[in-house]
XYZ file of C-alpha atoms in Angstrom:
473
model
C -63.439 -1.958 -16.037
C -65.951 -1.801 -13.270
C -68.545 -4.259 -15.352
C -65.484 -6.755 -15.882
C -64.920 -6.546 -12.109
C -68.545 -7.051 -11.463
C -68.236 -10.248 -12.877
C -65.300 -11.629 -10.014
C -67.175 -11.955 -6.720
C -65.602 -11.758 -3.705
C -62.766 -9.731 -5.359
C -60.438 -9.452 -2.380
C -60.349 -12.972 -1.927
C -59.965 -13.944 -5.653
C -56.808 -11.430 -5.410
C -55.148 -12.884 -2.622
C -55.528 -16.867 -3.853
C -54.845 -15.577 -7.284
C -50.694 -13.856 -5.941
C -50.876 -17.267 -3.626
C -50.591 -19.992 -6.339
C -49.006 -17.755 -8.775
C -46.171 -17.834 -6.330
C -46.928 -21.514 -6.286
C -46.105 -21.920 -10.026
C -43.086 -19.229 -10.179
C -41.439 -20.983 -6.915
C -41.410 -23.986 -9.708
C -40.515 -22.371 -12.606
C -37.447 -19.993 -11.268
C -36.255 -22.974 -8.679
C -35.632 -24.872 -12.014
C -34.578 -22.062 -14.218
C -32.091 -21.022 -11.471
C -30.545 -24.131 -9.729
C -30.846 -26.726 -12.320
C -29.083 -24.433 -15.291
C -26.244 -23.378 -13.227
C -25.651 -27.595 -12.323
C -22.862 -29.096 -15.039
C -22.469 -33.200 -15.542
C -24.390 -35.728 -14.208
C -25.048 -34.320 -11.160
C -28.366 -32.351 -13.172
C -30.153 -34.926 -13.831
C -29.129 -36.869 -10.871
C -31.187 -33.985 -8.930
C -33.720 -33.392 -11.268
C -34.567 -36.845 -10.618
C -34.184 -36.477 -6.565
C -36.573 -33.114 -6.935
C -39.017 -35.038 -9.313
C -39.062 -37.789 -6.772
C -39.902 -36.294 -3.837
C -42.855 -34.117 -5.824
C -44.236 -37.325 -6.855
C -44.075 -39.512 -3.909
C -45.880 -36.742 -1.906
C -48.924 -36.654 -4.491
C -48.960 -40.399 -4.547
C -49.051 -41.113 -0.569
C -51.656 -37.835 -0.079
C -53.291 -39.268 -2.840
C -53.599 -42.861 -1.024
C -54.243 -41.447 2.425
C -56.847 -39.406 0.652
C -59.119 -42.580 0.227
C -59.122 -44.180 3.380
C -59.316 -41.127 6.143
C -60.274 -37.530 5.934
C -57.451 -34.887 5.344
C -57.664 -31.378 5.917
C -55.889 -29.728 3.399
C -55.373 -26.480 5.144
C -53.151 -29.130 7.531
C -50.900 -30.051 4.915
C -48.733 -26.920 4.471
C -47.251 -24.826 7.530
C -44.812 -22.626 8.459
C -42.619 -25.775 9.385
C -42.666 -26.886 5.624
C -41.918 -23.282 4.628
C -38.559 -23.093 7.058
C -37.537 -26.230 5.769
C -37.994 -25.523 2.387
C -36.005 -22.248 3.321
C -33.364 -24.765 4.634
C -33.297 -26.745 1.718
C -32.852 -23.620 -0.866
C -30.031 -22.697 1.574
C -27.975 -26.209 1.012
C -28.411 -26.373 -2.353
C -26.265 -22.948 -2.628
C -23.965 -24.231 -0.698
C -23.512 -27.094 -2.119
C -23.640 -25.747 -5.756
C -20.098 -24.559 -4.756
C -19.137 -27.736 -3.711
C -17.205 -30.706 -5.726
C -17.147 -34.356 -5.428
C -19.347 -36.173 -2.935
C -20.358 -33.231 -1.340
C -22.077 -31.504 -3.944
C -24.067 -34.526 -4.811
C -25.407 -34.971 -1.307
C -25.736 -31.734 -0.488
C -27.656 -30.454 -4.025
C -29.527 -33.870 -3.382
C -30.808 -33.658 -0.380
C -31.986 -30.143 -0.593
C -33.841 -30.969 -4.295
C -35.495 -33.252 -2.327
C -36.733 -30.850 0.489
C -37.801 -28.405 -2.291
C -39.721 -31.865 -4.086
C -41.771 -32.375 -1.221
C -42.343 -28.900 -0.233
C -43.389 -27.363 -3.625
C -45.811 -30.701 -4.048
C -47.717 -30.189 -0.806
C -47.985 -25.899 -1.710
C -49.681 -27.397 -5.003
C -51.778 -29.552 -3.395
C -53.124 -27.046 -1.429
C -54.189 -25.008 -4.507
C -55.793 -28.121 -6.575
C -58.097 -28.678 -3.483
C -59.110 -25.496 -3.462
C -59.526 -25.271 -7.260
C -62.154 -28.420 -7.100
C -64.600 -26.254 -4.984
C -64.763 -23.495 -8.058
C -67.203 -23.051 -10.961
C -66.077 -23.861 -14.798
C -65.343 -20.015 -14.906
C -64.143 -18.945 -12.142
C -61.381 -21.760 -12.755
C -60.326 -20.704 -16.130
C -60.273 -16.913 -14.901
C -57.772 -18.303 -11.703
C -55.860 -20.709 -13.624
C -55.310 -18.246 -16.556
C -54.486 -15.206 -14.433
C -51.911 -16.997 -12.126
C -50.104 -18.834 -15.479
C -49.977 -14.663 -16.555
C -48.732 -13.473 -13.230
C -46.128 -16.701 -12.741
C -44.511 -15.862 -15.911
C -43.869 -12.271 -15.409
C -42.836 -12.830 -11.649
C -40.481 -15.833 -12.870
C -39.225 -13.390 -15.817
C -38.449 -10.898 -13.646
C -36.489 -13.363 -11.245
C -34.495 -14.647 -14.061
C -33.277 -11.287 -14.852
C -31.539 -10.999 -11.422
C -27.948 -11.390 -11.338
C -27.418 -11.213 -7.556
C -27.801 -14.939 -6.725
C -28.190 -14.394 -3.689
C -31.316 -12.296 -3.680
C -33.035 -14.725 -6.028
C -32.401 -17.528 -3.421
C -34.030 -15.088 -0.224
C -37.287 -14.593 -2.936
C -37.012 -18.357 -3.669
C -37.412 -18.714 -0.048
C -40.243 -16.292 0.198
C -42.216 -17.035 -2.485
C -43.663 -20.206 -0.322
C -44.596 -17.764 2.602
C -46.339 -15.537 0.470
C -48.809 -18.417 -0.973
C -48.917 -19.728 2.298
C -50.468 -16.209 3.710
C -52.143 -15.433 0.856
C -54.098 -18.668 1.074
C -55.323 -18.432 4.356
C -56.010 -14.786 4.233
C -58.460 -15.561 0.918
C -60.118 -18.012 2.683
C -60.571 -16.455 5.730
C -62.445 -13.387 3.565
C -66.081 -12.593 5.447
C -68.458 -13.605 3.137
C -66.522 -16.199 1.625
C -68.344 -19.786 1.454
C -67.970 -21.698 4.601
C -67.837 -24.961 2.747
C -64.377 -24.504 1.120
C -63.037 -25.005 4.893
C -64.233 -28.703 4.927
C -62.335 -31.343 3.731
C -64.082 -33.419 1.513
C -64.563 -36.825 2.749
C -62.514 -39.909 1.719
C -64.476 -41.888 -1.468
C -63.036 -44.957 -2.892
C -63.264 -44.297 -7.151
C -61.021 -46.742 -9.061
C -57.589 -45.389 -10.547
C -57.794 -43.076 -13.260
C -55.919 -44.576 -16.227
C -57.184 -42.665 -18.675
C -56.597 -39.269 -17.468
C -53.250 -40.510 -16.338
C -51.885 -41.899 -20.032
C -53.487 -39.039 -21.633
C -52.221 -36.255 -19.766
C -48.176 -38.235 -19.288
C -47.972 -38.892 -23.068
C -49.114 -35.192 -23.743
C -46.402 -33.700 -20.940
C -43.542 -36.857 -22.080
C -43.725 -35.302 -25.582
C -43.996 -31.564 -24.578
C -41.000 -32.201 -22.270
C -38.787 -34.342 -24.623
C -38.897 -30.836 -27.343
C -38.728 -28.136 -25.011
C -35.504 -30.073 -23.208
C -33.614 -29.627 -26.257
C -34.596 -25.859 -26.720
C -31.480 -23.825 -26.098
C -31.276 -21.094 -22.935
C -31.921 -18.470 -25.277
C -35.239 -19.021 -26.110
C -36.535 -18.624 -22.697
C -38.090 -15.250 -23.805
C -40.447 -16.821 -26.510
C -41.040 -19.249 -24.005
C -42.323 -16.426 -21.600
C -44.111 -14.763 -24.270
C -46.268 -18.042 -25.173
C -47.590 -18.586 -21.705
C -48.180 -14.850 -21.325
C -50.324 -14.925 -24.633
C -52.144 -18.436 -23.942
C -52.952 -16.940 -20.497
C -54.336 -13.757 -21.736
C -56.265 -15.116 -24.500
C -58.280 -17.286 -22.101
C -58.587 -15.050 -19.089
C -60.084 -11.882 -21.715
C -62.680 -15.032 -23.367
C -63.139 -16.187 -19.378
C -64.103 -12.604 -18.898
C -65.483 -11.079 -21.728
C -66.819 -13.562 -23.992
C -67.164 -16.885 -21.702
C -70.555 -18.020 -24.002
C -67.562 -18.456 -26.797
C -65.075 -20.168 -24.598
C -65.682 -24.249 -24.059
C -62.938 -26.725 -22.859
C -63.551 -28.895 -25.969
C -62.436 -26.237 -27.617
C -59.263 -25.763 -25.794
C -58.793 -29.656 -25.850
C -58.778 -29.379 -29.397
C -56.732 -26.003 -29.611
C -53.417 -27.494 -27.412
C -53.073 -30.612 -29.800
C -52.391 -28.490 -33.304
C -49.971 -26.126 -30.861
C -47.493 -28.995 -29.584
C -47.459 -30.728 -33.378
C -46.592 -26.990 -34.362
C -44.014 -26.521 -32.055
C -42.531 -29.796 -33.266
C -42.726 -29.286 -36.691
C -40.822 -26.095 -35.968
C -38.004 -27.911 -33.904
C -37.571 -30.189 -36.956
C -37.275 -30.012 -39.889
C -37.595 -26.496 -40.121
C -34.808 -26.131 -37.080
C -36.857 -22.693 -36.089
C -36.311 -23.337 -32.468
C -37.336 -19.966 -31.074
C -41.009 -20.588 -32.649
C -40.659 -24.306 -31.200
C -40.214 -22.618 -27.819
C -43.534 -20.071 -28.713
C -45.549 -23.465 -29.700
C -44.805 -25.708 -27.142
C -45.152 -23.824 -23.852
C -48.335 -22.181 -25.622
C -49.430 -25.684 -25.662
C -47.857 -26.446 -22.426
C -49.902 -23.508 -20.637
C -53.569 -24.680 -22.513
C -53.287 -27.675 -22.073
C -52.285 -27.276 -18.371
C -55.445 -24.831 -17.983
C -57.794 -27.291 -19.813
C -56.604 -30.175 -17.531
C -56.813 -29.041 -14.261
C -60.401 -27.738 -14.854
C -61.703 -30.877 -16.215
C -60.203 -33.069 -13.916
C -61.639 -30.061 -10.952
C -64.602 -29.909 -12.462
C -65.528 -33.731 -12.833
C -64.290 -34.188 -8.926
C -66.701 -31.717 -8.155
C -69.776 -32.822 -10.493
C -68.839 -36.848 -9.621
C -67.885 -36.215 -5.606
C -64.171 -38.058 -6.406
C -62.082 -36.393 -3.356
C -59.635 -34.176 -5.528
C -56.742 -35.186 -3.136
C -57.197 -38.493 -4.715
C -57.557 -37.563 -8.353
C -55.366 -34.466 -8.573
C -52.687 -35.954 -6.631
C -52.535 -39.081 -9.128
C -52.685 -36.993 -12.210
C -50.112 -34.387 -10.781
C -47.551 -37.612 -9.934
C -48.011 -38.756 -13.639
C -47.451 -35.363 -15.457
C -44.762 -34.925 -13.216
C -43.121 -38.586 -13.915
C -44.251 -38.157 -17.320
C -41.942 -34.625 -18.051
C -38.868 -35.996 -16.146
C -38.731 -38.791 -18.609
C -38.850 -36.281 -21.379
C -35.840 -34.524 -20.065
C -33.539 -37.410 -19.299
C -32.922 -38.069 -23.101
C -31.373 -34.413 -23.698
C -29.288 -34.835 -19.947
C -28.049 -38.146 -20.460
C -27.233 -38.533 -24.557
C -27.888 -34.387 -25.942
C -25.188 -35.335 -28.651
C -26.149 -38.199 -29.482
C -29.369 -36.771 -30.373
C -28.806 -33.860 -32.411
C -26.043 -35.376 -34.493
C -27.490 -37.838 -35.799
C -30.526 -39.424 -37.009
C -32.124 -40.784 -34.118
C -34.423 -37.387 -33.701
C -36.278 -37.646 -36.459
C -36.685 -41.206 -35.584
C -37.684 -40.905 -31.760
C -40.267 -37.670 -33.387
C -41.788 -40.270 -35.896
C -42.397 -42.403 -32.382
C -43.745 -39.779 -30.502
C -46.249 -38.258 -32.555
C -48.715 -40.878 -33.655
C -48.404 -41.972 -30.338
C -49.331 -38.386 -29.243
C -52.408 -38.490 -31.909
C -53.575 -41.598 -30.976
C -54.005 -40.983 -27.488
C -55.603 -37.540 -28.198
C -58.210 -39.147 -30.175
C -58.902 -42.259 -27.872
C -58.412 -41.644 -24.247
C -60.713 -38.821 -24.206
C -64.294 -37.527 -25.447
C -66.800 -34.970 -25.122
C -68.782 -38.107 -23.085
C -65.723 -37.987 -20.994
C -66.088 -34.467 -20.055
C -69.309 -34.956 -19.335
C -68.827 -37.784 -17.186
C -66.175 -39.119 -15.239
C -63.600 -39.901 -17.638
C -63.358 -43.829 -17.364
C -63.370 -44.076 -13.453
C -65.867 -45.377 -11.561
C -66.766 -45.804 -7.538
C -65.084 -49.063 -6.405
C -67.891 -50.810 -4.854
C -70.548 -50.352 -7.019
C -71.217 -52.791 -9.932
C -69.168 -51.708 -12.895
C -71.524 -52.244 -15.631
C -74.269 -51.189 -13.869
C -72.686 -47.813 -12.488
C -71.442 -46.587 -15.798
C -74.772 -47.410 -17.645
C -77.145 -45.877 -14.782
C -74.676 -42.493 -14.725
C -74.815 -42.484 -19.020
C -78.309 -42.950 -18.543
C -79.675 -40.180 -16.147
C -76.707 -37.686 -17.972
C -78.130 -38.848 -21.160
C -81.750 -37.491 -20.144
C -80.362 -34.447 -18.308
C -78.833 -33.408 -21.100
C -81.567 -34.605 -23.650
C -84.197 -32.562 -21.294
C -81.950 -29.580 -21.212
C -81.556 -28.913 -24.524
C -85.428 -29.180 -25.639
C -86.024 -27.040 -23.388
C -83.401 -24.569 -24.604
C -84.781 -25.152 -28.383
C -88.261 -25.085 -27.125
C -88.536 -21.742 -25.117
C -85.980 -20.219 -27.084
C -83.128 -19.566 -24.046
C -79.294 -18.042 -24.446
C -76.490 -19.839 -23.543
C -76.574 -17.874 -20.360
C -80.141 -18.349 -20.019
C -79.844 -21.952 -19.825
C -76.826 -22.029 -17.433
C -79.054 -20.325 -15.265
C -81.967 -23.021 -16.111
C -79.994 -25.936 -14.707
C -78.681 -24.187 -11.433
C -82.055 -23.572 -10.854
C -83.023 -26.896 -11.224
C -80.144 -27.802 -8.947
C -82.111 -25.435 -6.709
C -79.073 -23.125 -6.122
C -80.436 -19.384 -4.854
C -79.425 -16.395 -6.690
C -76.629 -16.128 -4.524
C -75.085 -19.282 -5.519
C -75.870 -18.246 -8.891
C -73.647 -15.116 -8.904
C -70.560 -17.159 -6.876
C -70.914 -20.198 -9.651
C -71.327 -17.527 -12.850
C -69.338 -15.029 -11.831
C -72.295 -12.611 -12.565
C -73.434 -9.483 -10.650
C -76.760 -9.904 -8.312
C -78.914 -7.746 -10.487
C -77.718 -9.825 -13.527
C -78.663 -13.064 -11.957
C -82.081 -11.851 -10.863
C -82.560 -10.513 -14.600
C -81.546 -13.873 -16.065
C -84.500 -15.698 -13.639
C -87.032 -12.951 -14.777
C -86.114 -13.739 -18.295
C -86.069 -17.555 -17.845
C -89.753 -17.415 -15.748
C -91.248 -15.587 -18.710
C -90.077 -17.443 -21.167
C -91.361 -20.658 -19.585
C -94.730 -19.226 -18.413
C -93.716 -20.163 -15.040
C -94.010 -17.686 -11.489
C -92.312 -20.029 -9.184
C -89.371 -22.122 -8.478
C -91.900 -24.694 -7.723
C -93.130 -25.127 -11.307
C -89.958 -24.594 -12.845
C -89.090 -28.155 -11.086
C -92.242 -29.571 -12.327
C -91.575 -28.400 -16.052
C -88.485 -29.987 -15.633
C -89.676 -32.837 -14.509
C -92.279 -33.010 -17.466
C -89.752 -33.002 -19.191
C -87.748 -35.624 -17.844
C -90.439 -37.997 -18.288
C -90.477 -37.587 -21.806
């Protein structure tokens, strides 16, 4: 235990982000679980569709704003948004007990308020997310999925509504303190307090069709799981979660996101083999929120991690992505709200299922490559000549890479060894090292002892000029 916690620097602030967005994602996941399945008629979707508005216009005007001024995204949540989202939870039980017009504008206007309050919470968390390393994401993104689905499991179990309401209500206060009291950790790096500045990269269409036909599909099974299955559904995000948090920890040199791209594809076309024909719906639900939760991991640290690498302000290109996923899953749904028995008595299933998955393939296999994960996924800086952008980045990543691995073959370096390698060329101190690697100091300073013998090298300085030889190449 103490080597595994060796590896997590800055432990008290990992813990308190860590309880903040898992609040984050059970505040989503028990608000829907709670309000939306007690809501009969058409007055469910009609407020699934107010909630998914307001979520999605709030990622799409940050996202805008993002690109022509500065935001601070510490600014964007306060304790005003947490009182009215305290409001808002408090007229939607109310008007759950109403009929008529009342209900609808009641229910509505508080889904609304609880739209736009869970979407700038989130928002919060993806900016912070796009400062991290590849593994300290997957450790945070894997450990709050874990922690979300017990804390949402153990609000669904409540039978008092009212107390599930007051820790609806609360949940947003605790991610709010738990945010800032991370952050404001001595020790912790003073550059994930600036805001980074507003950069004008062209709209991401490829991350945006790939990730709303994978979360359309997902969406359109799971809708017509019944209620019952909600503990397999549990159980699959608990076990995706674990599985990449222990590899995160434990075995990271084994763990790569094209991995996990490739994993969460065979997972969803389970789950819908399993919801027909075979009818096995409790496995369905295992499958697809597996799939739901890896896929959700894998996504959010590529689309972090090239924001980071490319300098894309991750207001701009999480907020976009977010609105589409979000658009994306409230399509899926409407089908079961609006015609359910249309749909499972007769043939049209099978039919919309023989739709849906070639379309599913297809996109998997041409909106995104292992070039794409290396790069910047089809965008590009506006302002800048296309053509000439996209072959001058393939070109210097081309001979990074190219350098980096004859070097690797050459002197004989570990997968950790060479990790190490290209920080150092990216002349980050050991320090740096540990925070990006989530390694202890003496294991850094081991690793650069190992790397300088290998190489024949004594300083930093001829470790750039190797480097450089080899470059040149």
């Amino acid at each position: 235990m103490p080597a595994v916690l060796a590896r997590i620097p800055q432990l008290p602030t990992f813990l308190f982000c860590l309880a903040g967005y898992a609040a984050t994602i059970a505040l989503s996941v028990s608000f829907e679980v709670h309000f939306f399945t007690e809501m009969h008629g058409p007055v469910c979707p009609f407020n699934k569709t107010v909630f998914a508005g307001g979520q999605v216009s709030i990622f799409v005007i940050v996202a805008l704003l993002s690109r022509h001024r500065t935001l601070q995204p510490r600014q964007l949540f306060s304790g005003r948004i947490i009182a009215l989202g305290a409001f808002g939870l408090l007229i939607i039980s109310v008007g759950t007990h109403q009929t008529g017009m009342a209900q609808w504008l009641l229910t509505g206007v508080g889904s609304l308020i609880q739209g736009i309050q869970q979407a700038l919470l989130k928002l919060v968390f993806l900016d912070f997310f796009a400062r991290l390393e590849e593994r300290s994401l997957l450790i945070y993104l894997s450990a709050s999925h874990i922690l979300s689905a017990l804390l949402a499991f153990g609000l669904s179990m409540v039978a008092i509504p009212w107390i599930v309401v007051g820790a609806l209500a609360l949940l947003p206060a605790v991610a709010y303190h738990c945010y800032h009291e991370g952050l404001s950790r001595k020790g912790y790096p003073s550059d994930f307090h600036k805001p980074v500045s507003p950069s004008r990269w062209s709209f991401p269409y490829r991350p945006v069709v790939f990730i709303a036909v994978f979360f359309f599909v997902n969406e359109f099974v799971r809708s017509f799981l019944p209620s019952s299955t909600a503990i397999y559904t549990i159980f699959g995000a608990l076990t995706t979660g674990t599985l990449v948090l222990l590899f995160a920890l434990l075995a990271f040199d084994r763990l790569s996101l094209p991995g996990m791209y490739r994993i969460s594809l065979p997972l969803l076309l389970g789950g819908i083999l399993c919801f027909y024909p075979l009818h096995e719906v409790f496995f369905a639900a295992l499958f697809t929120n597996a799939a739901y939760t890896l896929f959700s991991i894998f996504c959010t640290t590529l689309l972090c991690l090239i924001s980071k690498r490319q300098g894309i302000n991750p207001l701009w290109l999480l907020g976009i992505t977010a609105a589409a996923s979000d658009f994306a899953g409230l399509l899926g749904e409407l089908p079961r709200d609006i015609c359910r028995e249309l749909l499972t008595t007769s043939s049209l299933t099978p039919l919309a299922l023989t739709v849906i998955v070639p379309l599913l393939v297809y996109v998997f296999l041409s909106f995104l490559s292992s070039s794409d994960m290396q790069g910047s996924w089809g965008m590009w800086q506006q302002g800048i000549d296309e053509q000439k952008a996209e072959s001058t980045a393939a070109l210097l990543q081309s001979r990074h890479r190219d350098a980096y691995a004859r070097i690797t073959r050459q002197f004989s370096l570990t997968r950790r060894e060479e990790e190490v390698f290209v920080l150092l060329t990216k002349r980050k101190t050991v320090p740096e090292i540990e925070n990006e690697l989530f390694i202890s100091s003496a294991t850094a300073k081991t690793h650069v002892q190992h790397i300088y013998k290998k190489l024949g090298i004594h300083n930093r300085q001829e470790l750039q000029d190797l480097f450089a030889q080899f470059m040149e190449e």
